[in-house]
Amino acid sequence: MNRNLTVEIKDIGKSYRGVKILKDCSYVFEKGRMHALIGPNGSGKSTLLRICGLIEIPDKGQITYYENNHAVEHTIELRRRISMVFSKDGLFNTTVFKNASYGLKVRGTGFRARHGRVKEILKTVGLWEKRKQSAKTLSAGEGQRLAIARSLVIDPEIIFLDEPTASLDPANTALIENIIKKLIRDTHKTVIMATHNMFQAQRLSDRIIFMHEGELYDEGLTDDFFERPKNEIAYQFLSGKLIY
Amino acid sequence: MYNPNMALLIEGFQRAFSLLVHLDPELLGIIYLSMKVSGLALCIAAISGIPLGAVIGLRRFFGKGLVVSILNTFMGLPPVVVGLFLYLILSRSGPMGFMGLLYSPTAMIMAQIILALPIIIALSLAAVTSVDETVKQSAQALGATSGQISYLVINEARYSIMAAVIAAFGRVIAEVGAVLIVGGNIAGYTRVMTTTIALETDKGDFELALALGIVLLAISLIVNAGLHLIQKKGVRS
Ligand SMILES: Nc1ncnc2c1ncn2[C@@H]1O[C@H](COP(=O)(O)OP(=O)(O)O)[C@@H](O)[C@H]1O
Ligand SMILES: [Mg+2]
């Protein structure tokens, strides 16, 4: 399969009940890179992620997926080349195994191939032993691991992660971060990860995009960004002085 | 002190139990027809109503609030009004009169479908709506088509939907107005439990009516136990 999918957004705007949540967001995401979308709670990170991941439709602007410089139509075939993990795990009320295999099942993958792939991924996230257990009985950390495994089982080219460790303790956060490093960065997927944790962004990402009140304020290579934020508000956020 | 009314009642109960114990063929025939009419009506209403409720619940469209209000109103449709309405349609001068369905089990099934359908649609709709938004979005993000998402969401809401079907069964098995009007009360052909009870009581013959009353109560007990069990299971999962 061709794996040259890239995504860019232009002038994205979105309002909920007359309140502007996103204002003219434009960005070209780099193929094979890990992007961290950082910013305070309520700055619009989740909304922007859902829009980029084709889960929600913006009021204005374009999300364009390119392949070899040609725009790709927003069909189900395109949607099946990308994936998203939400901040709530959104697990289905069934077994761990069936949760993990759902993406393959809806694509019509046969049972044998499904079983092999699910086994591989569940072993990597340490949930193979619990495959027959109901997903609802998992701990928060296990649930989030399953949510990530579930969206990686289909080997997406671009993956959106919304606060993958927001509600987890330090041990589970470290576990998830390792999984992200191993399964995503090392396979050269394009990643767009929202987080309000700037240290996590620093640990994991190649590029930082700073968001505040629905606008993209600043962006840059991770090291540059943390050393010399170009923008006053980004500086305030980094130094913990941003009052909102 | 001798009380003739009391004696009548006791005797009625004795005979009723005798009918039940000896599995009286007339009694069994009536129970069978009741189950057949209500069971078939329920199956048809469930097969069409569950997906319809799911689609209405999942889609956003203009006038959705109105549709939901209408459905909720129709949940409490008086059975006699449904019977009257269907009677006018099926009677010889009505638009479907040529089919000759009046006073047949088919007409009774139609009446009960009309009664069960709004309950199943409205409660399935509510069940589907209460499924967590992240679950729906996760299915979408994992590459499900809209049909696959609907199927998943119905599956997620399965306990609430089962409860809806049982509630609808409880309603149709116990109603008398609609089946009486469109089915009449033809012995061995359109007599169901409720209509038989009404007719026999009217005649002053209590034994069959009492026996059927006991059966209806037992069914209602089972229905409620089933609802209780499902709700407990739904909460636990
Ligand atoms: N579905 C929605 N309906 C109404 N308001 C919403 C919805 N989703 C998000 N918002 C609002 O949009 C703003 C941005 O939310 P969000 O994108 O979740 O920010 P973040 O992820 O950066 O914390 C918040 O003020 C939130 O209340
Ligand atoms: Mg968020």
Short mmCIF file of C-alpha atoms and ligand atoms in Angstrom, two decimals:
data_model
loop_
_atom_site.label_atom_id
_atom_site.label_comp_id
_atom_site.label_asym_id
_atom_site.label_seq_id
_atom_site.Cartn_x
_atom_site.Cartn_y
_atom_site.Cartn_z
CA MET A 1 0.00 0.00 0.00
CA ASN A 2 1.03 3.53 -0.71
CA ARG A 3 1.96 5.24 2.53
CA ASN A 4 2.37 8.83 1.53
CA LEU A 5 -0.60 10.38 3.25
CA THR A 6 -0.17 13.87 4.66
CA VAL A 7 -2.66 16.30 6.13
CA GLU A 8 -2.98 20.04 6.29
CA ILE A 9 -5.63 22.42 7.55
CA LYS A 10 -6.50 25.88 6.34
CA ASP A 11 -8.56 28.60 8.06
CA ILE A 12 -10.49 26.17 10.26
CA GLY A 13 -13.24 27.87 12.24
CA LYS A 14 -15.80 26.34 14.59
CA SER A 15 -18.45 27.71 16.94
CA TYR A 16 -20.62 25.98 19.50
CA ARG A 17 -23.88 27.81 20.20
CA GLY A 18 -22.51 31.06 18.85
CA VAL A 19 -19.26 30.88 20.84
CA LYS A 20 -16.15 30.76 18.66
CA ILE A 21 -14.06 27.79 19.72
CA LEU A 22 -11.61 27.72 16.80
CA LYS A 23 -10.43 30.79 14.90
CA ASP A 24 -8.70 30.45 11.53
CA CYS A 25 -6.43 27.56 12.38
CA SER A 26 -3.99 26.69 9.60
CA TYR A 27 -1.18 24.18 9.74
CA VAL A 28 0.77 21.76 7.56
CA PHE A 29 1.57 18.62 9.49
CA GLU A 30 4.85 16.98 8.60
CA LYS A 31 4.81 13.39 7.43
CA GLY A 32 6.30 10.85 9.83
CA ARG A 33 6.63 13.37 12.65
CA MET A 34 5.22 13.51 16.13
CA HIS A 35 3.38 16.78 16.70
CA ALA A 36 2.31 17.88 20.16
CA LEU A 37 -0.62 20.25 20.33
CA ILE A 38 -0.24 21.98 23.67
CA GLY A 39 -2.25 24.64 25.43
CA PRO A 40 -4.39 25.17 28.51
CA ASN A 41 -7.67 23.33 29.12
CA GLY A 42 -10.46 24.66 26.95
CA SER A 43 -8.15 26.12 24.33
CA GLY A 44 -9.78 23.97 21.64
CA LYS A 45 -7.27 21.11 21.25
CA SER A 46 -9.82 18.30 21.31
CA THR A 47 -12.14 20.12 18.94
CA LEU A 48 -9.33 20.73 16.45
CA LEU A 49 -8.26 17.09 16.70
CA ARG A 50 -11.76 15.79 16.04
CA ILE A 51 -12.01 18.07 13.02
CA CYS A 52 -8.62 17.01 11.63
CA GLY A 53 -9.54 13.35 12.22
CA LEU A 54 -12.77 13.79 10.19
CA ILE A 55 -14.96 13.02 13.19
CA GLU A 56 -16.54 16.47 13.20
CA ILE A 57 -17.19 19.01 10.45
CA PRO A 58 -15.86 22.58 10.81
CA ASP A 59 -18.00 25.66 10.13
CA LYS A 60 -15.36 26.99 7.78
CA GLY A 61 -11.99 26.08 6.31
CA GLN A 62 -10.55 22.96 4.70
CA ILE A 63 -8.91 19.79 5.93
CA THR A 64 -6.97 18.37 3.02
CA TYR A 65 -5.36 14.97 2.90
CA TYR A 66 -2.69 14.67 0.22
CA GLU A 67 -1.13 11.69 -1.44
CA ASN A 68 1.75 12.37 -3.84
CA ASN A 69 0.60 15.98 -4.11
CA HIS A 70 -2.95 15.03 -5.00
CA ALA A 71 -5.82 15.82 -2.66
CA VAL A 72 -7.63 12.68 -1.50
CA GLU A 73 -11.40 12.69 -1.21
CA HIS A 74 -12.90 12.29 2.29
CA THR A 75 -14.28 8.82 1.66
CA ILE A 76 -14.52 5.86 3.99
CA GLU A 77 -11.33 4.53 2.32
CA LEU A 78 -9.48 7.63 3.47
CA ARG A 79 -10.98 7.46 6.95
CA ARG A 80 -9.71 3.89 7.18
CA ARG A 81 -6.13 5.04 6.73
CA ILE A 82 -6.23 7.30 9.80
CA SER A 83 -7.24 6.71 13.39
CA MET A 84 -7.92 8.51 16.63
CA VAL A 85 -7.76 7.85 20.37
CA PHE A 86 -10.01 10.03 22.52
CA SER A 87 -9.33 11.32 26.01
CA LYS A 88 -12.13 9.12 27.37
CA ASP A 89 -11.33 5.52 26.41
CA GLY A 90 -14.68 4.95 24.64
CA LEU A 91 -14.35 1.18 25.03
CA PHE A 92 -17.14 -1.07 23.80
CA ASN A 93 -19.12 -3.16 26.27
CA THR A 94 -17.54 -6.44 25.22
CA THR A 95 -14.31 -8.38 25.75
CA VAL A 96 -10.81 -6.93 25.52
CA PHE A 97 -10.19 -9.08 22.44
CA LYS A 98 -13.29 -7.90 20.60
CA ASN A 99 -12.45 -4.29 21.37
CA ALA A 100 -8.99 -4.75 19.93
CA SER A 101 -10.23 -6.52 16.81
CA TYR A 102 -13.10 -4.14 16.00
CA GLY A 103 -11.16 -2.06 13.46
CA LEU A 104 -10.16 -5.19 11.56
CA LYS A 105 -13.65 -6.63 11.72
CA VAL A 106 -15.30 -3.58 10.15
CA ARG A 107 -12.71 -3.83 7.36
CA GLY A 108 -13.77 -7.41 6.70
CA THR A 109 -10.50 -9.03 7.81
CA GLY A 110 -10.93 -12.79 8.30
CA PHE A 111 -10.78 -14.38 11.74
CA ARG A 112 -7.33 -15.97 11.37
CA ALA A 113 -5.60 -12.77 10.29
CA ARG A 114 -7.51 -10.84 12.93
CA HIS A 115 -6.48 -13.23 15.67
CA GLY A 116 -2.79 -13.05 14.76
CA ARG A 117 -2.69 -9.28 14.58
CA VAL A 118 -4.70 -8.77 17.78
CA LYS A 119 -2.47 -11.21 19.65
CA GLU A 120 0.61 -9.32 18.53
CA ILE A 121 -0.72 -5.91 19.58
CA LEU A 122 -2.29 -7.04 22.87
CA LYS A 123 0.98 -8.71 23.88
CA THR A 124 2.84 -5.48 23.21
CA VAL A 125 0.53 -3.49 25.50
CA GLY A 126 0.48 -6.28 28.10
CA LEU A 127 -3.20 -7.15 27.79
CA TRP A 128 -3.12 -10.52 26.04
CA GLU A 129 -3.69 -12.40 29.30
CA LYS A 130 -6.84 -10.34 29.85
CA ARG A 131 -8.24 -10.82 26.36
CA LYS A 132 -11.36 -12.67 27.54
CA GLN A 133 -12.14 -10.19 30.28
CA SER A 134 -14.85 -7.55 29.83
CA ALA A 135 -13.27 -4.24 28.82
CA LYS A 136 -15.41 -2.52 31.44
CA THR A 137 -13.52 -4.30 34.21
CA LEU A 138 -10.13 -2.87 33.22
CA SER A 139 -8.36 -0.23 35.29
CA ALA A 140 -8.00 3.28 33.85
CA GLY A 141 -4.45 2.59 32.70
CA GLU A 142 -5.34 -0.73 31.11
CA GLY A 143 -8.37 0.83 29.46
CA GLN A 144 -6.28 3.55 27.87
CA ARG A 145 -3.72 0.97 26.73
CA LEU A 146 -6.52 -0.98 25.09
CA ALA A 147 -7.88 2.17 23.45
CA ILE A 148 -4.45 2.83 21.94
CA ALA A 149 -3.95 -0.80 20.91
CA ARG A 150 -7.38 -0.82 19.30
CA SER A 151 -6.54 2.12 17.07
CA LEU A 152 -3.08 0.78 16.19
CA VAL A 153 -4.27 -2.68 15.22
CA ILE A 154 -5.28 -1.32 11.82
CA ASP A 155 -1.84 0.23 11.26
CA PRO A 156 -3.00 3.77 10.46
CA GLU A 157 -0.74 6.15 8.54
CA ILE A 158 -1.81 9.16 10.60
CA ILE A 159 -2.96 8.88 14.20
CA PHE A 160 -4.56 11.50 16.46
CA LEU A 161 -4.12 11.11 20.22
CA ASP A 162 -6.19 13.25 22.56
CA GLU A 163 -4.61 13.53 26.03
CA PRO A 164 -3.64 9.83 26.12
CA THR A 165 -2.46 10.03 29.73
CA ALA A 166 -4.71 12.76 31.14
CA SER A 167 -6.28 10.72 33.95
CA LEU A 168 -3.41 8.35 34.73
CA ASP A 169 -0.90 8.00 37.54
CA PRO A 170 2.86 8.44 36.84
CA ALA A 171 3.53 4.71 36.41
CA ASN A 172 0.76 4.27 33.87
CA THR A 173 1.75 7.51 32.17
CA ALA A 174 5.28 6.15 31.70
CA LEU A 175 3.87 2.88 30.35
CA ILE A 176 1.69 4.66 27.81
CA GLU A 177 4.52 6.94 26.79
CA ASN A 178 6.69 3.90 26.13
CA ILE A 179 3.97 2.35 24.03
CA ILE A 180 3.63 5.56 22.07
CA LYS A 181 7.37 5.69 21.48
CA LYS A 182 7.64 2.04 20.49
CA LEU A 183 4.50 1.56 18.46
CA ILE A 184 4.05 4.91 16.87
CA ARG A 185 7.20 6.94 16.61
CA ASP A 186 9.42 4.03 15.70
CA THR A 187 7.08 3.01 12.88
CA HIS A 188 7.24 6.52 11.43
CA LYS A 189 3.58 7.27 11.59
CA THR A 190 2.47 10.85 11.51
CA VAL A 191 1.18 11.67 15.00
CA ILE A 192 -0.81 14.61 16.23
CA MET A 193 -1.13 14.45 20.00
CA ALA A 194 -3.02 16.92 22.17
CA THR A 195 -1.73 17.34 25.69
CA HIS A 196 -1.81 19.99 28.38
CA ASN A 197 1.33 18.45 29.84
CA MET A 198 4.27 20.33 28.31
CA PHE A 199 6.84 17.96 29.79
CA GLN A 200 5.17 15.07 28.05
CA ALA A 201 5.22 17.08 24.84
CA GLN A 202 8.91 17.72 25.35
CA ARG A 203 9.62 14.03 26.00
CA LEU A 204 7.74 12.68 23.01
CA SER A 205 7.39 15.12 20.19
CA ASP A 206 9.40 16.47 17.28
CA ARG A 207 7.34 19.60 16.89
CA ILE A 208 5.24 21.71 19.22
CA ILE A 209 2.13 23.63 18.26
CA PHE A 210 0.90 26.02 20.93
CA MET A 211 -2.78 26.75 21.09
CA HIS A 212 -4.65 29.36 23.12
CA GLU A 213 -8.30 30.42 22.99
CA GLY A 214 -8.90 28.67 19.69
CA GLU A 215 -5.88 30.05 17.87
CA LEU A 216 -2.56 28.53 16.92
CA TYR A 217 -0.14 31.00 18.49
CA ASP A 218 3.26 29.49 18.01
CA GLU A 219 4.98 26.44 16.64
CA GLY A 220 8.44 25.06 16.15
CA LEU A 221 10.87 22.22 16.63
CA THR A 222 10.51 20.97 20.19
CA ASP A 223 13.95 22.04 21.42
CA ASP A 224 13.72 25.46 19.81
CA PHE A 225 10.27 26.03 21.15
CA PHE A 226 11.17 25.31 24.75
CA GLU A 227 14.39 27.30 24.59
CA ARG A 228 13.06 30.32 22.80
CA PRO A 229 9.30 30.61 22.56
CA LYS A 230 8.66 33.27 19.95
CA ASN A 231 5.42 34.31 21.44
CA GLU A 232 4.68 36.08 24.72
CA ILE A 233 1.64 33.97 25.62
CA ALA A 234 3.52 30.75 24.86
CA TYR A 235 6.29 31.97 27.13
CA GLN A 236 3.80 32.66 29.91
CA PHE A 237 2.30 29.16 29.48
CA LEU A 238 5.71 27.51 29.64
CA SER A 239 6.71 29.41 32.73
CA GLY A 240 3.40 28.69 34.43
CA LYS A 241 2.44 32.35 34.49
CA LEU A 242 -0.44 32.11 32.04
CA ILE A 243 -3.59 33.21 33.87
CA TYR A 244 -6.82 31.98 32.27
CA MET B 1 -73.08 -16.62 57.92
CA TYR B 2 -73.85 -17.89 54.46
CA ASN B 3 -72.98 -15.42 51.73
CA PRO B 4 -74.07 -16.52 48.24
CA ASN B 5 -71.66 -14.13 46.51
CA MET B 6 -68.76 -15.48 48.48
CA ALA B 7 -69.74 -19.03 47.62
CA LEU B 8 -69.90 -18.11 43.94
CA LEU B 9 -66.43 -16.68 44.09
CA ILE B 10 -64.97 -19.67 45.87
CA GLU B 11 -66.63 -22.05 43.47
CA GLY B 12 -65.33 -20.00 40.54
CA PHE B 13 -61.80 -20.24 41.87
CA GLN B 14 -62.12 -23.98 42.40
CA ARG B 15 -63.27 -24.51 38.83
CA ALA B 16 -60.63 -22.15 37.51
CA PHE B 17 -57.88 -24.14 39.20
CA SER B 18 -59.40 -27.33 37.87
CA LEU B 19 -59.22 -25.93 34.33
CA LEU B 20 -55.59 -24.96 34.85
CA VAL B 21 -54.60 -28.26 36.42
CA HIS B 22 -56.30 -30.36 33.77
CA LEU B 23 -54.87 -28.23 30.95
CA ASP B 24 -58.30 -27.65 29.49
CA PRO B 25 -58.00 -27.58 25.68
CA GLU B 26 -60.18 -24.48 25.28
CA LEU B 27 -58.06 -22.64 27.82
CA LEU B 28 -54.83 -23.74 26.14
CA GLY B 29 -56.18 -22.72 22.74
CA ILE B 30 -56.93 -19.22 23.99
CA ILE B 31 -53.54 -18.87 25.65
CA TYR B 32 -51.87 -20.12 22.48
CA LEU B 33 -53.68 -17.57 20.30
CA SER B 34 -52.83 -14.76 22.72
CA MET B 35 -49.17 -15.69 22.63
CA LYS B 36 -49.23 -16.07 18.85
CA VAL B 37 -50.91 -12.71 18.21
CA SER B 38 -48.85 -10.74 20.73
CA GLY B 39 -45.64 -12.63 19.98
CA LEU B 40 -45.87 -12.07 16.22
CA ALA B 41 -46.89 -8.43 16.67
CA LEU B 42 -43.94 -7.95 19.00
CA CYS B 43 -41.45 -9.61 16.62
CA ILE B 44 -42.55 -7.46 13.70
CA ALA B 45 -42.56 -4.32 15.83
CA ALA B 46 -39.10 -5.13 17.21
CA ILE B 47 -37.52 -5.96 13.85
CA SER B 48 -38.72 -2.70 12.33
CA GLY B 49 -38.81 -0.51 15.46
CA ILE B 50 -35.33 -1.12 16.89
CA PRO B 51 -33.39 -0.07 13.75
CA LEU B 52 -35.80 2.83 13.18
CA GLY B 53 -35.32 4.06 16.75
CA ALA B 54 -31.56 3.71 16.35
CA VAL B 55 -31.51 5.68 13.10
CA ILE B 56 -33.67 8.48 14.53
CA GLY B 57 -31.51 8.52 17.66
CA LEU B 58 -28.21 8.67 15.77
CA ARG B 59 -29.10 11.11 13.01
CA ARG B 60 -29.41 14.82 13.44
CA PHE B 61 -32.18 16.31 11.32
CA PHE B 62 -34.66 19.17 11.26
CA GLY B 63 -37.74 18.47 13.37
CA LYS B 64 -36.16 15.66 15.40
CA GLY B 65 -37.52 17.11 18.65
CA LEU B 66 -41.03 17.04 17.21
CA VAL B 67 -40.65 13.43 16.06
CA VAL B 68 -39.51 12.40 19.54
CA SER B 69 -42.46 14.21 21.17
CA ILE B 70 -44.92 12.54 18.81
CA LEU B 71 -43.39 9.13 19.51
CA ASN B 72 -43.60 9.71 23.24
CA THR B 73 -47.25 10.69 22.89
CA PHE B 74 -47.98 7.58 20.81
CA MET B 75 -46.44 5.40 23.51
CA GLY B 76 -49.57 5.98 25.55
CA LEU B 77 -52.03 5.56 22.66
CA PRO B 78 -55.39 4.32 24.05
CA PRO B 79 -55.94 0.79 22.65
CA VAL B 80 -59.62 1.43 21.90
CA VAL B 81 -58.67 4.38 19.71
CA VAL B 82 -56.20 2.20 17.81
CA GLY B 83 -58.93 -0.42 17.48
CA LEU B 84 -61.41 2.14 16.18
CA PHE B 85 -58.90 3.58 13.73
CA LEU B 86 -57.95 0.17 12.38
CA TYR B 87 -61.62 -0.87 12.25
CA LEU B 88 -62.39 2.07 9.97
CA ILE B 89 -59.52 1.12 7.69
CA LEU B 90 -60.32 -2.60 7.59
CA SER B 91 -64.14 -2.47 7.52
CA ARG B 92 -65.77 -3.30 4.23
CA SER B 93 -66.16 0.34 3.19
CA GLY B 94 -62.66 1.26 4.39
CA PRO B 95 -59.53 1.64 2.22
CA MET B 96 -58.31 -1.87 3.03
CA GLY B 97 -61.74 -3.44 3.29
CA PHE B 98 -61.25 -5.51 0.14
CA MET B 99 -58.72 -7.69 1.97
CA GLY B 100 -61.39 -9.02 4.32
CA LEU B 101 -59.15 -8.88 7.37
CA LEU B 102 -61.65 -7.61 9.90
CA TYR B 103 -62.37 -10.10 12.71
CA SER B 104 -59.28 -12.15 11.95
CA PRO B 105 -56.10 -12.81 13.95
CA THR B 106 -54.22 -10.83 11.27
CA ALA B 107 -56.21 -7.71 12.14
CA MET B 108 -55.44 -8.27 15.80
CA ILE B 109 -51.74 -8.60 15.05
CA MET B 110 -51.90 -5.34 13.08
CA ALA B 111 -53.55 -3.58 16.02
CA GLN B 112 -50.92 -4.78 18.45
CA ILE B 113 -48.09 -3.79 16.09
CA ILE B 114 -49.49 -0.26 16.13
CA LEU B 115 -49.53 -0.35 19.93
CA ALA B 116 -46.07 -1.86 20.35
CA LEU B 117 -44.23 0.09 17.67
CA PRO B 118 -44.13 3.55 19.31
CA ILE B 119 -42.97 1.99 22.59
CA ILE B 120 -40.16 0.09 20.91
CA ILE B 121 -39.10 3.00 18.69
CA ALA B 122 -39.19 5.60 21.47
CA LEU B 123 -37.42 3.45 24.06
CA SER B 124 -34.79 2.21 21.57
CA LEU B 125 -34.21 5.79 20.55
CA ALA B 126 -33.68 6.80 24.18
CA ALA B 127 -31.40 3.79 24.73
CA VAL B 128 -29.26 4.62 21.70
CA THR B 129 -29.07 8.28 22.64
CA SER B 130 -27.76 7.39 26.08
CA VAL B 131 -24.77 5.48 24.65
CA ASP B 132 -21.61 7.48 25.37
CA GLU B 133 -20.64 9.88 22.57
CA THR B 134 -17.02 8.69 22.75
CA VAL B 135 -18.14 5.13 21.98
CA LYS B 136 -19.83 6.29 18.77
CA GLN B 137 -16.88 8.46 17.81
CA SER B 138 -14.46 5.61 18.54
CA ALA B 139 -16.33 3.33 16.15
CA GLN B 140 -16.20 6.07 13.53
CA ALA B 141 -12.50 6.63 14.14
CA LEU B 142 -11.86 2.90 13.78
CA GLY B 143 -13.31 2.98 10.27
CA ALA B 144 -16.88 1.81 10.79
CA THR B 145 -19.47 2.75 8.18
CA SER B 146 -22.66 4.45 9.39
CA GLY B 147 -24.46 1.09 9.23
CA GLN B 148 -21.72 -0.55 11.28
CA ILE B 149 -21.88 2.28 13.81
CA SER B 150 -25.66 1.85 14.16
CA TYR B 151 -25.22 -1.88 14.71
CA LEU B 152 -22.55 -1.31 17.33
CA VAL B 153 -24.62 1.28 19.17
CA ILE B 154 -27.68 -1.01 19.21
CA ASN B 155 -25.44 -3.71 20.62
CA GLU B 156 -24.09 -1.34 23.27
CA ALA B 157 -27.65 -0.45 24.28
CA ARG B 158 -28.82 -4.07 24.20
CA TYR B 159 -30.04 -4.29 27.80
CA SER B 160 -32.14 -1.14 27.56
CA ILE B 161 -33.52 -2.30 24.21
CA MET B 162 -34.43 -5.72 25.61
CA ALA B 163 -36.21 -3.91 28.43
CA ALA B 164 -38.11 -1.89 25.80
CA VAL B 165 -39.26 -5.06 24.02
CA ILE B 166 -40.40 -6.65 27.27
CA ALA B 167 -42.28 -3.50 28.26
CA ALA B 168 -44.03 -3.51 24.88
CA PHE B 169 -44.94 -7.19 25.34
CA GLY B 170 -46.42 -6.42 28.75
CA ARG B 171 -48.57 -3.76 27.16
CA VAL B 172 -49.92 -5.74 24.19
CA ILE B 173 -50.56 -9.02 26.01
CA ALA B 174 -52.72 -7.19 28.57
CA GLU B 175 -54.68 -4.84 26.31
CA VAL B 176 -58.26 -5.58 25.41
CA GLY B 177 -59.72 -2.58 23.57
CA ALA B 178 -57.94 -2.90 20.24
CA VAL B 179 -58.17 -6.66 19.75
CA LEU B 180 -61.80 -6.68 20.80
CA ILE B 181 -62.79 -4.11 18.19
CA VAL B 182 -60.88 -5.53 15.22
CA GLY B 183 -60.88 -9.19 16.25
CA GLY B 184 -64.33 -9.57 17.68
CA ASN B 185 -64.69 -12.50 19.99
CA ILE B 186 -65.13 -15.53 17.77
CA ALA B 187 -64.71 -18.74 19.75
CA GLY B 188 -61.77 -20.79 18.56
CA TYR B 189 -60.67 -18.14 16.07
CA THR B 190 -60.12 -14.69 17.53
CA ARG B 191 -60.61 -15.18 21.25
CA VAL B 192 -57.58 -14.18 23.24
CA MET B 193 -57.12 -14.08 27.00
CA THR B 194 -58.24 -10.51 27.61
CA THR B 195 -61.26 -10.58 25.31
CA THR B 196 -62.38 -13.91 26.78
CA ILE B 197 -62.14 -12.50 30.28
CA ALA B 198 -64.26 -9.50 29.28
CA LEU B 199 -66.87 -11.63 27.56
CA GLU B 200 -67.13 -14.41 30.13
CA THR B 201 -67.36 -11.96 32.99
CA ASP B 202 -70.14 -10.20 31.15
CA LYS B 203 -71.98 -13.52 30.88
CA GLY B 204 -71.43 -14.24 34.57
CA ASP B 205 -69.26 -17.31 33.86
CA PHE B 206 -66.25 -16.70 36.01
CA GLU B 207 -64.32 -19.96 35.85
CA LEU B 208 -62.61 -19.48 32.49
CA ALA B 209 -62.18 -15.76 33.16
CA LEU B 210 -60.54 -16.43 36.51
CA ALA B 211 -58.27 -19.11 35.07
CA LEU B 212 -57.13 -16.73 32.33
CA GLY B 213 -56.77 -13.93 34.86
CA ILE B 214 -54.39 -16.09 36.84
CA VAL B 215 -52.39 -16.87 33.67
CA LEU B 216 -52.22 -13.16 32.76
CA LEU B 217 -51.04 -12.28 36.25
CA ALA B 218 -48.37 -14.97 36.04
CA ILE B 219 -47.20 -13.60 32.67
CA SER B 220 -47.09 -10.09 34.06
CA LEU B 221 -45.06 -11.38 36.99
CA ILE B 222 -42.58 -13.07 34.63
CA VAL B 223 -42.35 -9.93 32.48
CA ASN B 224 -41.55 -7.80 35.51
CA ALA B 225 -39.02 -10.28 36.84
CA GLY B 226 -37.39 -10.27 33.40
CA LEU B 227 -37.26 -6.48 33.35
CA HIS B 228 -35.75 -6.42 36.81
CA LEU B 229 -33.08 -8.96 35.85
CA ILE B 230 -32.15 -7.11 32.67
CA GLN B 231 -31.94 -3.79 34.43
CA LYS B 232 -29.66 -5.32 37.05
CA LYS B 233 -27.47 -6.82 34.33
CA GLY B 234 -27.44 -3.52 32.45
CA VAL B 235 -26.31 -1.63 35.54
CA ARG B 236 -23.58 -4.13 36.33
CA SER B 237 -22.05 -4.14 32.85
N1 LIG C 1 -19.70 19.44 21.76
C1 LIG C 1 -19.52 20.66 22.34
N2 LIG C 1 -20.58 21.46 22.57
C2 LIG C 1 -20.42 22.67 23.16
N3 LIG C 1 -19.24 23.17 23.53
C3 LIG C 1 -18.15 22.40 23.34
C4 LIG C 1 -18.22 21.11 22.73
N4 LIG C 1 -16.97 20.61 22.67
C5 LIG C 1 -16.16 21.54 23.21
N5 LIG C 1 -16.86 22.62 23.60
C6 LIG C 1 -16.27 23.83 24.20
O1 LIG C 1 -15.20 24.22 23.39
C7 LIG C 1 -14.12 24.70 24.16
C8 LIG C 1 -12.86 23.97 23.77
O2 LIG C 1 -12.99 22.65 24.16
P1 LIG C 1 -11.90 21.54 23.84
O3 LIG C 1 -11.70 21.47 22.37
O4 LIG C 1 -12.35 20.29 24.50
O5 LIG C 1 -10.59 22.13 24.54
P2 LIG C 1 -9.33 21.36 25.10
O6 LIG C 1 -9.30 20.00 24.52
O7 LIG C 1 -8.17 22.21 24.67
O8 LIG C 1 -9.43 21.34 26.59
C9 LIG C 1 -14.51 24.52 25.62
O9 LIG C 1 -14.91 25.76 26.12
C10 LIG C 1 -15.68 23.57 25.56
O10 LIG C 1 -16.58 23.86 26.59
MG MG C 2 -9.39 18.17 25.47
#
